[in-house]
């Protein structure tokens, strides 16, 4: 069963609340407004849960650690060492969270266990499918001579390094786009807070005051101040969308309090 994405659930509820207020103003206080808003709720949740990244950083760290280990292993194999000896030395020189498991795997391999069985504890420790596929290269080296196995691993590492450089350029482009979202987290709630106070002043001037409509408008604008940065951050594949949304919502509330205290 898929785990509940709390951030996606929270912002889909806020978005559905905005839709309910809009439908109520258009269609009136009918059951149709509630039904339409509730219909959009699961659809928005599925969209946000699909867009919201949760485990990208974890997979990247594990893949980078195994890439470093394989590079060291290819160097040892290039010296003419056997797979068992190369794996043992590479595991002893490795620095990372998998060092204990790799050292134990090298000992079990040296004791005569099959490579797949020796590396099983390491695979059980991994939480990234990409890192698991990367580690599956090691058992396949047993059927090759040490120099050829070293060249094969070195070629794989070279391709992985090239792929990482491409990803780094992509991440750099994403960060540039994310810089455009940061001002939005401040300017957008300021505009919405000013819009609400303007609407309240106009309502007081006309003499027609409906408390429910004012509350609904305030809640709807507050929800928009939190939703927009969240969607915008996901659209550019940026990081920390929840933090941007909370910053925007806090700005909306704080500015509304300040403006309300300054205006008569």
mmCIF file of N, CA and C in Angstrom, residues 4 25 29 41 61 110 129 131 135 147 187-188 193 195 205 210 223 241-242 263:
data_model
loop_
_atom_site.group_PDB
_atom_site.id
_atom_site.type_symbol
_atom_site.label_atom_id
_atom_site.label_comp_id
_atom_site.label_asym_id
_atom_site.label_seq_id
_atom_site.Cartn_x
_atom_site.Cartn_y
_atom_site.Cartn_z
ATOM 1 N N UNK A 4 0.888 7.651 2.524
ATOM 2 C CA UNK A 4 0.223 8.933 2.331
ATOM 3 C C UNK A 4 1.255 10.047 2.257
ATOM 4 N N UNK A 25 -19.660 30.930 -4.814
ATOM 5 C CA UNK A 25 -19.982 32.272 -5.293
ATOM 6 C C UNK A 25 -20.675 32.228 -6.653
ATOM 7 N N UNK A 29 -25.050 28.552 -2.461
ATOM 8 C CA UNK A 29 -24.851 27.517 -1.423
ATOM 9 C C UNK A 29 -25.648 26.254 -1.729
ATOM 10 N N UNK A 41 -10.791 16.969 -5.141
ATOM 11 C CA UNK A 41 -9.812 16.702 -4.078
ATOM 12 C C UNK A 41 -8.905 15.504 -4.377
ATOM 13 N N UNK A 61 22.967 9.666 -3.179
ATOM 14 C CA UNK A 61 24.067 9.437 -2.245
ATOM 15 C C UNK A 61 24.563 7.993 -2.318
ATOM 16 N N UNK A 110 36.023 -14.342 0.148
ATOM 17 C CA UNK A 110 37.326 -14.993 0.284
ATOM 18 C C UNK A 110 37.187 -16.379 0.912
ATOM 19 N N UNK A 129 16.961 1.443 -5.818
ATOM 20 C CA UNK A 129 17.028 0.407 -6.853
ATOM 21 C C UNK A 129 18.195 0.647 -7.801
ATOM 22 N N UNK A 131 21.136 1.979 -7.040
ATOM 23 C CA UNK A 131 22.353 1.516 -6.377
ATOM 24 C C UNK A 131 22.421 -0.005 -6.358
ATOM 25 N N UNK A 135 25.427 -2.368 -7.898
ATOM 26 C CA UNK A 135 26.169 -3.377 -7.147
ATOM 27 C C UNK A 135 26.100 -4.744 -7.812
ATOM 28 N N UNK A 147 42.494 -8.211 -15.501
ATOM 29 C CA UNK A 147 42.650 -7.006 -16.331
ATOM 30 C C UNK A 147 41.382 -6.650 -17.105
ATOM 31 N N UNK A 187 6.327 38.184 -2.768
ATOM 32 C CA UNK A 187 5.479 39.166 -3.453
ATOM 33 C C UNK A 187 4.034 38.694 -3.571
ATOM 34 N N UNK A 188 3.837 37.413 -3.841
ATOM 35 C CA UNK A 188 2.481 36.900 -4.034
ATOM 36 C C UNK A 188 1.612 37.057 -2.786
ATOM 37 N N UNK A 193 -2.728 39.798 0.444
ATOM 38 C CA UNK A 193 -3.119 40.461 1.691
ATOM 39 C C UNK A 193 -3.677 41.852 1.412
ATOM 40 N N UNK A 195 -5.060 42.768 -1.378
ATOM 41 C CA UNK A 195 -6.334 42.575 -2.068
ATOM 42 C C UNK A 195 -7.464 42.302 -1.078
ATOM 43 N N UNK A 205 -17.589 50.216 2.974
ATOM 44 C CA UNK A 205 -18.100 51.454 2.379
ATOM 45 C C UNK A 205 -19.497 51.271 1.809
ATOM 46 N N UNK A 210 -21.298 40.683 4.820
ATOM 47 C CA UNK A 210 -21.652 39.280 5.036
ATOM 48 C C UNK A 210 -20.447 38.600 5.687
ATOM 49 N N UNK A 223 -5.187 30.409 1.461
ATOM 50 C CA UNK A 223 -4.860 29.128 0.833
ATOM 51 C C UNK A 223 -4.091 29.328 -0.461
ATOM 52 N N UNK A 241 9.499 22.540 -1.342
ATOM 53 C CA UNK A 241 8.254 23.246 -1.678
ATOM 54 C C UNK A 241 7.415 23.573 -0.453
ATOM 55 N N UNK A 242 7.442 22.683 0.553
ATOM 56 C CA UNK A 242 6.651 22.934 1.763
ATOM 57 C C UNK A 242 7.173 24.152 2.512
ATOM 58 N N UNK A 263 -4.277 50.740 9.076
ATOM 59 C CA UNK A 263 -5.454 51.359 8.478
ATOM 60 C C UNK A 263 -6.492 51.660 9.551
#
